[in-house]
Short mmCIF file of C-alpha atoms (C1' of nucleotides) in Angstrom, two decimals:
data_model
loop_
_atom_site.label_atom_id
_atom_site.label_comp_id
_atom_site.label_asym_id
_atom_site.label_seq_id
_atom_site.Cartn_x
_atom_site.Cartn_y
_atom_site.Cartn_z
CA MET A 1 -26.12 26.14 -5.43
CA THR A 2 -28.23 23.60 -7.45
CA ASP A 3 -26.93 23.55 -10.70
CA LEU A 4 -23.19 24.57 -9.44
CA GLN A 5 -21.79 21.81 -7.35
CA SER A 6 -21.18 22.77 -3.59
CA ASP A 7 -18.98 24.49 -2.64
CA THR A 8 -17.78 23.31 0.03
CA ARG A 9 -18.58 19.63 -1.85
CA SER A 10 -16.04 20.24 -4.05
CA ARG A 11 -13.78 21.10 -1.51
CA LEU A 12 -13.97 18.22 0.11
CA LEU A 13 -13.75 15.90 -2.73
CA GLU A 14 -10.30 17.84 -3.99
CA ALA A 15 -8.38 17.52 0.55
CA ALA A 16 -9.64 13.64 0.34
CA GLU A 17 -8.05 13.46 -2.63
CA GLN A 18 -4.56 15.09 -2.43
CA LEU A 19 -4.62 12.64 1.85
CA PHE A 20 -6.13 10.22 0.78
CA ALA A 21 -3.24 10.33 -1.93
CA ARG A 22 -0.04 10.75 0.32
CA HIS A 23 -1.02 8.68 2.89
CA GLY A 24 -3.60 6.07 2.31
CA PHE A 25 -6.91 5.59 3.69
CA ASP A 26 -6.99 4.92 6.40
CA GLY A 27 -3.82 7.04 6.95
CA VAL A 28 -6.70 10.26 7.33
CA SER A 29 -9.49 10.91 9.32
CA ILE A 30 -12.36 12.43 8.06
CA ARG A 31 -10.78 15.51 10.67
CA ASP A 32 -7.94 15.77 9.22
CA ILE A 33 -10.64 15.99 5.87
CA ALA A 34 -12.54 19.08 6.81
CA ALA A 35 -9.54 20.62 8.82
CA ALA A 36 -8.53 20.78 5.27
CA ALA A 37 -10.68 21.46 3.10
CA GLU A 38 -11.95 24.22 6.43
CA VAL A 39 -15.29 22.43 6.67
CA ASN A 40 -17.19 20.80 9.01
CA VAL A 41 -16.64 16.89 9.49
CA ALA A 42 -20.45 16.13 10.30
CA ALA A 43 -20.02 17.74 5.87
CA VAL A 44 -18.25 14.43 5.20
CA ASN A 45 -21.07 12.50 5.69
CA TYR A 46 -23.56 15.50 4.78
CA HIS A 47 -22.98 14.78 1.57
CA PHE A 48 -20.52 11.20 1.31
CA GLN A 49 -23.11 9.10 3.65
CA GLY A 50 -19.92 8.05 4.54
CA LYS A 51 -15.84 8.35 4.00
CA GLU A 52 -15.95 5.01 2.49
CA ASN A 53 -17.97 6.50 0.20
CA LEU A 54 -16.04 9.75 -0.14
CA TYR A 55 -13.58 8.35 -1.08
CA ARG A 56 -14.26 6.18 -3.34
CA GLU A 57 -15.61 8.56 -6.03
CA VAL A 58 -12.17 10.00 -5.57
CA LEU A 59 -11.42 7.80 -6.80
CA GLN A 60 -13.39 7.40 -9.28
CA GLN A 61 -13.64 11.21 -9.75
CA VAL A 62 -9.21 10.78 -10.60
CA VAL A 63 -9.66 7.68 -12.41
CA ALA A 64 -12.47 9.16 -15.22
CA GLY A 65 -9.85 11.96 -15.45
CA LYS A 66 -7.42 9.06 -16.66
CA ARG A 67 -8.77 6.86 -19.43
CA ASP A 68 -9.78 10.06 -22.13
CA ARG A 69 -5.87 11.60 -22.15
CA TYR A 70 -4.58 7.64 -22.40
CA LEU A 71 -6.82 6.94 -24.98
CA ALA A 72 -6.91 10.55 -26.71
CA ALA A 73 -2.88 9.79 -26.68
CA LEU A 74 -2.56 6.36 -27.06
CA ASP A 75 -5.10 7.34 -30.98
CA ALA A 76 -2.71 9.74 -31.43
CA ALA A 77 0.09 8.18 -32.31
CA ARG A 78 -1.50 5.27 -33.53
CA THR A 79 -2.41 7.38 -36.76
CA GLU A 80 0.05 9.76 -36.48
CA GLN A 81 2.25 6.69 -37.03
CA PRO A 82 0.44 3.41 -37.63
CA GLY A 83 1.85 0.06 -36.93
CA ASP A 84 4.70 2.74 -35.98
CA LEU A 85 5.66 -0.07 -32.18
CA GLU A 86 8.01 2.20 -31.07
CA ALA A 87 6.58 5.15 -31.55
CA ALA A 88 3.51 4.17 -30.00
CA VAL A 89 5.64 2.91 -27.08
CA ARG A 90 7.32 6.02 -27.21
CA ALA A 91 4.42 7.79 -27.06
CA PHE A 92 2.18 6.20 -24.57
CA PHE A 93 5.23 6.84 -21.75
CA ARG A 94 5.87 10.30 -23.23
CA ALA A 95 2.35 11.31 -22.51
CA HIS A 96 2.10 8.90 -18.92
CA PHE A 97 4.63 10.69 -17.38
CA GLU A 98 3.79 14.10 -18.51
CA ASP A 99 0.67 14.44 -16.87
CA THR A 100 1.57 12.45 -14.31
CA LEU A 101 5.38 13.76 -13.07
CA LYS A 102 4.85 17.19 -14.67
CA THR A 103 1.66 18.42 -13.31
CA GLU A 104 -0.18 19.51 -10.36
CA GLY A 105 -1.76 16.64 -8.01
CA GLY A 106 -1.00 14.61 -11.19
CA GLY A 107 0.91 11.88 -9.09
CA ASN A 108 -1.89 11.38 -7.32
CA PHE A 109 -3.96 9.42 -9.31
CA LEU A 110 -0.50 6.81 -9.92
CA LYS A 111 -0.60 6.62 -5.84
CA LEU A 112 -3.84 5.97 -5.50
CA PHE A 113 -4.20 3.30 -7.78
CA VAL A 114 -0.78 1.78 -6.87
CA ARG A 115 -2.16 1.41 -3.80
CA GLU A 116 -5.21 0.27 -4.65
CA MET A 117 -4.66 -2.22 -7.45
CA HIS A 118 -1.58 -3.36 -4.93
CA HIS A 119 -3.61 -3.69 -1.52
CA GLY A 120 -6.51 -2.75 -2.39
CA ARG A 121 -10.22 -3.76 -1.26
CA PRO A 122 -11.95 -6.07 -3.98
CA GLU A 123 -14.68 -3.95 -3.88
CA ASN A 124 -13.07 -1.13 -6.11
CA ALA A 125 -11.03 -3.44 -8.04
CA ARG A 126 -14.10 -2.64 -11.07
CA LEU A 127 -13.50 1.30 -10.84
CA ILE A 128 -9.17 0.09 -11.46
CA ALA A 129 -9.81 -3.08 -13.97
CA ASP A 130 -12.17 -0.04 -15.87
CA LEU A 131 -9.31 2.02 -16.84
CA LEU A 132 -6.86 -0.61 -16.29
CA ILE A 133 -8.52 -2.67 -19.48
CA PRO A 134 -9.02 -0.53 -22.11
CA MET A 135 -5.91 1.31 -21.79
CA TRP A 136 -3.87 -1.57 -21.98
CA ALA A 137 -5.89 -2.70 -24.73
CA ASP A 138 -5.59 -0.40 -27.06
CA VAL A 139 -1.12 -0.90 -25.71
CA GLY A 140 -1.94 -4.20 -27.19
CA ARG A 141 -4.25 -3.59 -30.13
CA ALA A 142 -1.81 -1.09 -31.50
CA MET A 143 0.90 -3.35 -30.16
CA LEU A 144 -0.09 -7.20 -32.28
CA ALA A 145 -1.00 -4.65 -35.46
CA GLY A 146 1.70 -6.54 -37.33
CA GLU A 147 1.13 -9.42 -35.90
CA PRO A 148 -2.00 -10.53 -36.65
CA GLY A 149 -1.97 -14.21 -35.14
CA LEU A 150 -0.59 -13.21 -31.90
CA ASP A 151 -1.98 -15.04 -29.10
CA PRO A 152 -3.36 -12.68 -26.43
CA SER A 153 -2.03 -14.08 -23.55
CA VAL A 154 1.62 -13.07 -24.60
CA ALA A 155 0.13 -9.90 -25.30
CA GLN A 156 -0.98 -10.28 -21.48
CA TRP A 157 2.74 -11.20 -20.84
CA ILE A 158 4.55 -8.07 -22.65
CA VAL A 159 1.85 -5.53 -21.68
CA GLY A 160 2.48 -6.23 -17.34
CA SER A 161 6.09 -5.96 -18.39
CA LEU A 162 4.88 -2.13 -19.40
CA HIS A 163 1.97 -1.73 -16.86
CA GLY A 164 6.13 -3.00 -14.56
CA GLN A 165 7.77 0.01 -16.16
CA LEU A 166 5.70 2.00 -16.15
CA VAL A 167 5.20 1.89 -12.41
CA HIS A 168 8.32 1.26 -10.64
CA PHE A 169 9.67 3.84 -13.04
CA THR A 170 7.03 6.12 -11.55
CA MET A 171 6.58 5.76 -7.39
CA ARG A 172 10.24 5.97 -7.57
CA TRP A 173 10.90 9.48 -9.12
CA HIS A 174 7.68 10.04 -6.11
CA LYS A 175 9.93 8.74 -3.90
CA THR A 176 13.67 10.27 -4.03
CA HIS A 177 11.30 13.51 -5.08
CA LEU A 178 9.10 13.87 -3.04
CA GLY A 179 8.15 14.05 -0.02
CA SER A 180 6.78 11.19 2.82
CA GLU A 181 3.87 8.18 1.07
CA GLY A 182 3.64 6.66 4.41
CA PRO A 183 0.22 6.85 6.46
CA VAL A 184 1.35 9.40 9.18
CA ARG A 185 1.20 11.99 9.30
CA GLY A 186 3.01 13.87 10.82
CA ASP A 187 4.72 15.41 7.94
CA ASP A 188 8.46 14.44 7.67
CA PRO A 189 9.19 15.58 4.28
CA PHE A 190 11.86 13.46 2.33
CA GLY A 191 12.84 9.42 3.52
CA PRO A 192 16.64 7.94 3.90
CA LEU A 193 15.14 7.22 -0.17
CA LYS A 194 16.36 9.35 -1.58
CA ALA A 195 20.64 9.28 -0.35
CA LEU A 196 20.14 5.81 -0.35
CA PHE A 197 18.77 5.51 -4.19
CA PRO A 198 20.39 8.74 -5.64
CA PRO A 199 17.93 10.03 -7.85
CA LEU A 200 18.31 9.05 -11.63
CA ALA A 201 18.18 12.83 -12.79
CA GLY A 202 17.52 15.83 -11.25
CA ASP A 203 14.97 17.87 -12.89
CA VAL A 204 11.00 15.88 -14.65
CA ASP A 205 12.04 17.30 -18.02
CA THR A 206 15.52 15.38 -18.16
CA TYR A 207 14.57 12.17 -15.68
CA ILE A 208 10.78 12.05 -17.79
CA ASP A 209 13.17 11.89 -21.68
CA GLN A 210 16.33 9.70 -19.60
CA ALA A 211 12.31 7.75 -18.56
CA VAL A 212 10.84 7.81 -22.00
CA ASP A 213 14.47 6.95 -24.34
CA HIS A 214 15.38 3.54 -21.71
CA ILE A 215 11.73 2.13 -21.01
CA THR A 216 11.25 2.52 -25.63
CA ARG A 217 14.50 0.67 -26.51
CA PHE A 218 14.16 -1.34 -23.33
CA SER A 219 10.37 -2.77 -24.38
CA VAL A 220 11.25 -2.38 -27.79
CA ALA A 221 13.78 -4.90 -28.09
CA GLY A 222 12.37 -6.49 -25.68
CA ILE A 223 8.98 -7.23 -26.86
CA GLN A 224 10.60 -8.21 -31.13
CA ALA A 225 12.00 -10.72 -29.16
CA VAL A 226 9.46 -11.56 -27.44
CA LEU A 227 7.43 -12.16 -30.62
CA ALA A 228 10.02 -13.54 -32.08
CA GLY A 229 10.28 -16.98 -29.93
CA HIS A 230 6.71 -16.91 -29.88
CA ARG A 231 6.39 -17.30 -33.13
CA SER A 232 9.83 -19.90 -34.06
CA ALA A 233 7.84 -21.55 -31.21
CA HIS A 234 4.24 -21.68 -32.81
CA PRO A 235 5.35 -21.37 -36.87
CA GLU A 236 1.76 -19.74 -39.26
CA GLY A 237 0.52 -20.25 -36.32
CA ASP A 238 -0.66 -23.19 -34.96
CA ALA A 239 -2.72 -23.30 -32.46
CA SER A 240 -1.44 -26.37 -29.68
CA MET B 1 12.30 -19.97 28.01
CA THR B 2 16.47 -18.52 28.03
CA ASP B 3 17.91 -20.23 25.33
CA LEU B 4 14.80 -20.68 23.47
CA GLN B 5 12.99 -18.43 22.29
CA SER B 6 10.08 -17.86 24.28
CA ASP B 7 6.46 -20.08 22.61
CA THR B 8 3.85 -16.43 22.48
CA ARG B 9 7.28 -14.62 21.77
CA SER B 10 7.69 -16.38 18.40
CA ARG B 11 3.47 -16.59 18.16
CA LEU B 12 3.04 -13.62 18.45
CA LEU B 13 6.04 -13.31 15.44
CA GLU B 14 4.50 -15.56 13.05
CA ALA B 15 0.74 -13.84 13.54
CA ALA B 16 2.27 -11.24 13.04
CA GLU B 17 3.54 -11.75 9.65
CA GLN B 18 0.76 -13.12 8.13
CA LEU B 19 -1.36 -11.12 9.36
CA PHE B 20 0.84 -7.40 8.23
CA ALA B 21 1.06 -9.26 4.84
CA ARG B 22 -2.52 -9.93 4.51
CA HIS B 23 -3.71 -6.23 6.08
CA GLY B 24 -0.99 -4.32 6.59
CA PHE B 25 0.11 -2.18 9.14
CA ASP B 26 -2.91 -0.43 9.99
CA GLY B 27 -5.40 -3.12 9.06
CA VAL B 28 -4.31 -4.91 12.31
CA SER B 29 -4.52 -4.61 15.41
CA ILE B 30 -2.46 -5.75 18.27
CA ARG B 31 -6.18 -7.59 19.02
CA ASP B 32 -6.14 -9.62 16.00
CA ILE B 33 -2.98 -10.83 16.44
CA ALA B 34 -2.86 -11.24 20.19
CA ALA B 35 -5.55 -13.46 18.76
CA ALA B 36 -4.32 -14.68 16.43
CA ALA B 37 -0.90 -16.36 18.17
CA GLU B 38 -3.50 -17.45 21.08
CA VAL B 39 -1.64 -14.65 23.66
CA ASN B 40 -3.03 -11.95 25.37
CA VAL B 41 -2.84 -8.49 24.61
CA ALA B 42 -0.37 -7.25 26.79
CA ALA B 43 2.12 -9.86 25.59
CA VAL B 44 2.69 -7.63 22.89
CA ASN B 45 3.52 -4.35 24.71
CA TYR B 46 5.58 -7.27 27.00
CA HIS B 47 7.34 -8.77 24.32
CA PHE B 48 7.92 -6.31 21.90
CA GLN B 49 7.41 -2.76 23.77
CA GLY B 50 3.62 -1.21 21.80
CA LYS B 51 3.10 -2.92 18.84
CA GLU B 52 5.59 -0.09 15.92
CA ASN B 53 9.08 -2.10 17.12
CA LEU B 54 6.82 -5.99 17.03
CA TYR B 55 6.62 -4.50 13.23
CA ARG B 56 10.07 -3.67 12.90
CA GLU B 57 10.73 -6.85 14.36
CA VAL B 58 9.15 -8.79 11.66
CA LEU B 59 10.22 -6.32 8.50
CA GLN B 60 13.48 -7.19 9.72
CA GLN B 61 13.16 -10.56 10.15
CA VAL B 62 11.59 -11.46 6.79
CA VAL B 63 14.18 -9.06 5.49
CA ALA B 64 17.04 -10.54 6.74
CA GLY B 65 15.72 -14.28 5.25
CA LYS B 66 15.76 -13.58 2.41
CA ARG B 67 19.41 -11.46 1.88
CA ASP B 68 20.89 -14.74 1.23
CA ARG B 69 18.27 -16.61 -0.70
CA TYR B 70 19.00 -14.12 -3.37
CA LEU B 71 22.26 -14.08 -2.93
CA ALA B 72 23.93 -18.28 -2.16
CA ALA B 73 21.56 -17.95 -5.46
CA LEU B 74 22.77 -15.07 -7.54
CA ASP B 75 27.03 -17.05 -6.80
CA ALA B 76 25.20 -19.58 -7.69
CA ALA B 77 24.73 -18.26 -11.05
CA ARG B 78 27.40 -17.15 -11.29
CA THR B 79 29.86 -19.07 -10.38
CA GLU B 80 28.47 -21.76 -13.40
CA GLN B 81 28.11 -20.19 -15.80
CA PRO B 82 30.39 -17.05 -15.40
CA GLY B 83 29.39 -14.10 -17.89
CA ASP B 84 26.27 -15.31 -18.94
CA LEU B 85 24.09 -13.07 -18.89
CA GLU B 86 21.14 -14.51 -19.94
CA ALA B 87 22.19 -17.73 -17.50
CA ALA B 88 22.26 -15.14 -14.62
CA VAL B 89 18.90 -13.03 -15.64
CA ARG B 90 16.89 -16.66 -15.91
CA ALA B 91 18.11 -18.31 -12.25
CA PHE B 92 17.53 -15.24 -9.99
CA PHE B 93 14.04 -14.69 -11.52
CA ARG B 94 13.73 -18.83 -10.71
CA ALA B 95 14.68 -18.45 -7.74
CA HIS B 96 13.14 -15.66 -6.38
CA PHE B 97 9.70 -16.91 -7.60
CA GLU B 98 10.00 -20.48 -6.57
CA ASP B 99 11.20 -18.35 -3.41
CA THR B 100 7.81 -16.09 -2.70
CA LEU B 101 5.28 -17.97 -4.48
CA LYS B 102 5.59 -21.74 -3.90
CA THR B 103 6.61 -21.90 0.08
CA GLU B 104 3.97 -21.69 2.61
CA GLY B 105 4.18 -17.96 3.00
CA GLY B 106 7.14 -16.95 1.13
CA GLY B 107 4.24 -14.44 -0.44
CA ASN B 108 4.43 -12.25 2.68
CA PHE B 109 7.70 -11.49 2.15
CA LEU B 110 7.01 -9.22 -1.06
CA LYS B 111 3.95 -7.94 -0.44
CA LEU B 112 5.35 -6.84 3.05
CA PHE B 113 8.18 -5.40 0.76
CA VAL B 114 6.66 -3.66 -1.72
CA ARG B 115 3.67 -1.97 0.45
CA GLU B 116 7.15 -0.48 2.61
CA MET B 117 8.58 0.55 -0.71
CA HIS B 118 5.70 2.12 -1.55
CA HIS B 119 3.80 3.12 1.09
CA GLY B 120 6.76 3.03 3.66
CA ARG B 121 7.22 4.50 6.64
CA PRO B 122 10.60 6.51 6.23
CA GLU B 123 12.04 4.99 8.84
CA ASN B 124 11.82 1.98 8.12
CA ALA B 125 13.19 3.12 4.90
CA ARG B 126 16.71 2.06 5.54
CA LEU B 127 15.75 -2.53 6.09
CA ILE B 128 14.26 -2.26 2.14
CA ALA B 129 17.42 -0.78 1.25
CA ASP B 130 19.84 -3.94 3.15
CA LEU B 131 17.83 -5.22 1.52
CA LEU B 132 17.41 -3.34 -2.46
CA ILE B 133 21.35 -2.40 -2.76
CA PRO B 134 23.24 -5.78 -2.48
CA MET B 135 21.37 -8.00 -4.34
CA TRP B 136 20.81 -5.36 -7.46
CA ALA B 137 23.64 -4.72 -7.01
CA ASP B 138 25.11 -8.69 -7.79
CA VAL B 139 22.72 -7.86 -10.25
CA GLY B 140 24.46 -5.46 -11.77
CA ARG B 141 27.51 -7.22 -11.82
CA ALA B 142 27.04 -9.83 -13.07
CA MET B 143 25.24 -8.06 -16.58
CA LEU B 144 28.67 -5.47 -16.18
CA ALA B 145 30.47 -8.88 -17.00
CA GLY B 146 31.08 -7.92 -19.64
CA GLU B 147 30.49 -4.45 -19.96
CA PRO B 148 33.33 -2.38 -17.92
CA GLY B 149 32.91 0.77 -18.90
CA LEU B 150 29.84 0.81 -17.86
CA ASP B 151 28.23 4.01 -16.47
CA PRO B 152 26.26 2.94 -13.08
CA SER B 153 23.48 4.96 -14.00
CA VAL B 154 22.76 3.41 -17.38
CA ALA B 155 22.81 -0.34 -14.75
CA GLN B 156 20.25 1.81 -12.64
CA TRP B 157 17.57 1.68 -15.68
CA ILE B 158 18.23 -1.27 -16.28
CA VAL B 159 18.06 -2.65 -12.65
CA GLY B 160 14.37 -0.74 -12.82
CA SER B 161 13.18 -2.14 -15.66
CA LEU B 162 13.58 -5.50 -13.63
CA HIS B 163 12.44 -4.69 -10.55
CA GLY B 164 9.70 -4.02 -12.16
CA GLN B 165 8.62 -6.07 -13.85
CA LEU B 166 9.63 -9.05 -11.19
CA VAL B 167 6.79 -7.43 -8.25
CA HIS B 168 3.99 -6.58 -11.03
CA PHE B 169 4.58 -10.31 -12.10
CA THR B 170 4.59 -11.44 -8.01
CA MET B 171 1.59 -10.07 -7.42
CA ARG B 172 -0.54 -10.39 -9.91
CA TRP B 173 0.25 -14.03 -9.01
CA HIS B 174 -0.88 -13.07 -5.86
CA LYS B 175 -4.79 -11.41 -6.68
CA THR B 176 -5.46 -13.21 -8.90
CA HIS B 177 -4.75 -16.56 -6.45
CA LEU B 178 -5.14 -15.69 -3.36
CA GLY B 179 -7.04 -13.82 -1.52
CA SER B 180 -7.68 -10.85 -0.86
CA GLU B 181 -4.65 -8.50 0.71
CA GLY B 182 -6.44 -5.47 1.68
CA PRO B 183 -6.70 -3.99 5.26
CA VAL B 184 -10.75 -5.71 5.36
CA ARG B 185 -11.37 -7.36 8.71
CA GLY B 186 -13.30 -9.60 7.52
CA ASP B 187 -12.27 -12.59 5.17
CA ASP B 188 -13.61 -12.14 1.67
CA PRO B 189 -11.71 -14.68 -0.18
CA PHE B 190 -11.39 -13.94 -4.03
CA GLY B 191 -12.31 -10.14 -5.54
CA PRO B 192 -13.42 -9.67 -8.69
CA LEU B 193 -9.86 -9.01 -10.08
CA LYS B 194 -9.65 -12.76 -11.15
CA ALA B 195 -12.24 -12.87 -13.25
CA LEU B 196 -11.01 -9.55 -14.97
CA PHE B 197 -7.53 -10.09 -15.46
CA PRO B 198 -7.93 -13.84 -16.29
CA PRO B 199 -4.88 -15.74 -13.84
CA LEU B 200 -1.54 -16.50 -16.89
CA ALA B 201 -1.34 -19.95 -15.87
CA GLY B 202 -3.19 -22.20 -13.45
CA ASP B 203 -0.67 -23.39 -11.41
CA VAL B 204 1.92 -22.18 -10.29
CA ASP B 205 4.42 -24.49 -11.50
CA THR B 206 3.67 -23.58 -15.37
CA TYR B 207 2.69 -20.24 -14.10
CA ILE B 208 6.36 -19.92 -12.42
CA ASP B 209 8.36 -21.35 -16.29
CA GLN B 210 5.79 -18.94 -18.79
CA ALA B 211 7.05 -15.77 -16.08
CA VAL B 212 11.12 -16.93 -16.03
CA ASP B 213 10.94 -17.35 -19.46
CA HIS B 214 8.78 -14.14 -20.25
CA ILE B 215 10.95 -11.54 -18.65
CA THR B 216 14.42 -13.02 -19.54
CA ARG B 217 13.32 -13.30 -23.31
CA PHE B 218 11.79 -9.96 -22.79
CA SER B 219 15.04 -8.67 -20.97
CA VAL B 220 18.27 -10.41 -21.97
CA ALA B 221 16.80 -8.12 -25.72
CA GLY B 222 16.46 -4.96 -23.37
CA ILE B 223 19.34 -5.36 -21.69
CA GLN B 224 21.44 -5.84 -24.66
CA ALA B 225 19.43 -3.12 -26.94
CA VAL B 226 20.22 -0.57 -23.51
CA LEU B 227 24.00 -1.61 -23.58
CA ALA B 228 23.71 -1.24 -27.51
CA GLY B 229 22.75 1.97 -27.11
CA HIS B 230 24.79 3.10 -24.73
CA ARG B 231 27.89 1.48 -26.32
CA SER B 232 27.12 3.61 -29.27
CA ALA B 233 26.93 6.73 -27.80
CA HIS B 234 29.41 6.71 -25.67
CA PRO B 235 32.06 4.82 -27.81
CA GLU B 236 35.41 4.25 -26.41
CA GLY B 237 34.07 4.21 -22.39
CA ASP B 238 33.53 8.72 -23.24
CA ALA B 239 32.75 9.96 -20.14
CA SER B 240 30.49 13.12 -20.84
"C1'" DG C 1 -41.68 40.04 7.39
"C1'" DT C 2 -43.24 34.15 7.01
"C1'" DC C 3 -42.00 29.63 6.09
"C1'" DC C 4 -40.05 25.73 4.16
"C1'" DG C 5 -35.89 22.61 2.67
"C1'" DA C 6 -31.91 22.63 2.82
"C1'" DA C 7 -27.04 23.43 4.42
"C1'" DT C 8 -23.59 24.59 8.77
"C1'" DG C 9 -22.34 23.10 13.57
"C1'" DA C 10 -20.84 22.13 17.68
"C1'" DA C 11 -21.71 18.71 20.93
"C1'" DA C 12 -22.49 14.20 21.75
"C1'" DC C 13 -21.90 8.84 20.66
"C1'" DA C 14 -20.26 4.82 20.48
"C1'" DT C 15 -16.72 2.13 18.61
"C1'" DC C 16 -11.62 0.79 18.50
"C1'" DT C 17 -7.39 1.80 18.99
"C1'" DG C 18 -2.33 1.01 21.46
"C1'" DT C 19 -0.89 0.65 25.90
"C1'" DT C 20 -0.78 0.92 31.10
"C1'" DT C 21 -1.59 -1.89 35.53
"C1'" DG C 22 -1.96 -4.45 39.32
"C1'" DA C 23 -1.85 -8.49 40.61
"C1'" DA C 24 -1.94 -13.80 39.25
"C1'" DA C 25 0.07 -17.94 37.63
"C1'" DC C 26 4.73 -20.18 36.99
"C1'" DG C 27 9.75 -22.61 36.87
"C1'" DA C 28 13.54 -22.39 39.32
"C1'" DT C 29 16.55 -22.12 42.72
"C1'" DG C 30 17.61 -21.73 47.72
"C1'" DC D 1 8.48 -25.19 51.83
"C1'" DA D 2 9.39 -20.78 50.68
"C1'" DT D 3 11.30 -17.02 47.54
"C1'" DC D 4 12.55 -14.83 43.78
"C1'" DG D 5 12.15 -12.81 39.37
"C1'" DT D 6 9.34 -13.83 34.63
"C1'" DT D 7 5.98 -14.47 31.70
"C1'" DT D 8 0.58 -14.12 31.73
"C1'" DC D 9 -3.93 -12.72 32.39
"C1'" DA D 10 -7.86 -9.04 32.84
"C1'" DA D 11 -8.96 -5.46 33.51
"C1'" DA D 12 -8.91 -0.64 32.91
"C1'" DC D 13 -7.54 3.94 30.66
"C1'" DA D 14 -6.92 8.19 27.52
"C1'" DG D 15 -6.99 8.68 22.55
"C1'" DA D 16 -8.73 8.05 18.35
"C1'" DT D 17 -12.11 6.97 15.03
"C1'" DG D 18 -16.85 7.41 12.06
"C1'" DT D 19 -20.37 8.81 12.10
"C1'" DT D 20 -25.49 10.76 15.02
"C1'" DT D 21 -27.63 14.36 16.76
"C1'" DC D 22 -30.42 18.69 17.09
"C1'" DA D 23 -30.72 23.41 17.09
"C1'" DT D 24 -28.89 27.39 13.93
"C1'" DT D 25 -27.80 29.68 9.93
"C1'" DC D 26 -28.53 30.38 4.85
"C1'" DG D 27 -31.78 31.51 0.49
"C1'" DG D 28 -34.55 31.84 -1.30
"C1'" DA D 29 -40.33 31.36 -3.42
"C1'" DC D 30 -45.20 33.62 -1.96
#
DNA sequence: GTCCGAATGAAACATCTGTTTGAAACGATG
DNA sequence: CATCGTTTCAAACAGATGTTTCATTCGGAC
């Protein structure tokens, strides 16, 4: 096991990703992880020198996996239909939802991600930002294609609107269709949220279709309105 | 101390709200809370019969305070300019940001709220939903004023877009302008996020102005586009 | 077989957690 | 003053947590 990664090491990473995503850093003990991976507790400290380090590696692994897919999806959309705002927005969101909602463990990414973004430790902020910045910069680049004189801060506001919707509709699916994500240890599969916030669609595929349609329609109109407002306020690219 | 709430009890509630908002349920021990409130540890169990109950009361207190303000702001906007979609959206978001960003401890609400919504225990879900549902139903009612035959599920998608943006831009201000909100115990005032995500505005007032302007412009156009799409797909209120 | 470093395992460690205890202090009422 | 229930306090409790220890096992190299 010099060439190949130690079996217990990869088993620990896999179990840790699953558990950290479901219950958060504080909601999981290394004994839980070791039990799920069917290895000894000491293995965590032997292979990762502590729980924090294991968590960081999980974060790193899960973020690195996503960055490539996001950038690839964006690049494809941009080269296929250059300058087409709606196509870019639609392709990006579809890629995100397909990846996050349909693949096994694909939701782990956003759960860990959102937790870290909203309530995470500052030490891990750069890890998150390293994914966010190129991703959203690429989205922004696709948007700015037809708007050369656009103020970058305006793009930031637009990106924020897209990001907010993305997080909301992804988390909403997970909250209403999957089990509890809270730090509770006992398995209480479905919270009352499901009854109170009726799921917007029954199965993943129609949910994705509807979500992509809605966000695209909503956002393209929103983007154009914001750009129009900005153009009229600063005609001919006035810097003031 | 029969009529007026016990001093230590209210001091505990105040300290708990602050600490729970900053570090989350698991990030705070009752010893931390007792120390911040300058009371004995046993007081928590004496007055609240346990940490969970104290947390629930904090949540209840913070949610009850907000519901009235939200509904009042919405009602005012609706009666002043009935049927005006843009005015309703603008008034609602302004009320939210003024309340959440400018008042001392106003951010506690959204921090607790988002945490509970995304990663919270299912037992507290109804508490959150009791605030969310009337609030967003009221927003939806203002939107539906000119759209009597609108499918409720379409309104839910729109409300989701609004909610997602609201959460994002509120959290963004707190992340880039206030200290860490993570479960870290030690005080590490400013995370690297501030450098990586440059704040969109320097002071609260201009941030609120810009945020309200942006979200309103973005969302009103988005709403109208979605409504138009829905109208063309289901002319004359076809139910299919 | 012998040896050696890497990997595993059971047990112990120190610390922190929420909670409970029982005695002391308080404040009003008689 | 004595007495009552209420409130506070220091101390202790039982359990869980992350981590460490040290003996054992494993898999090749010689």
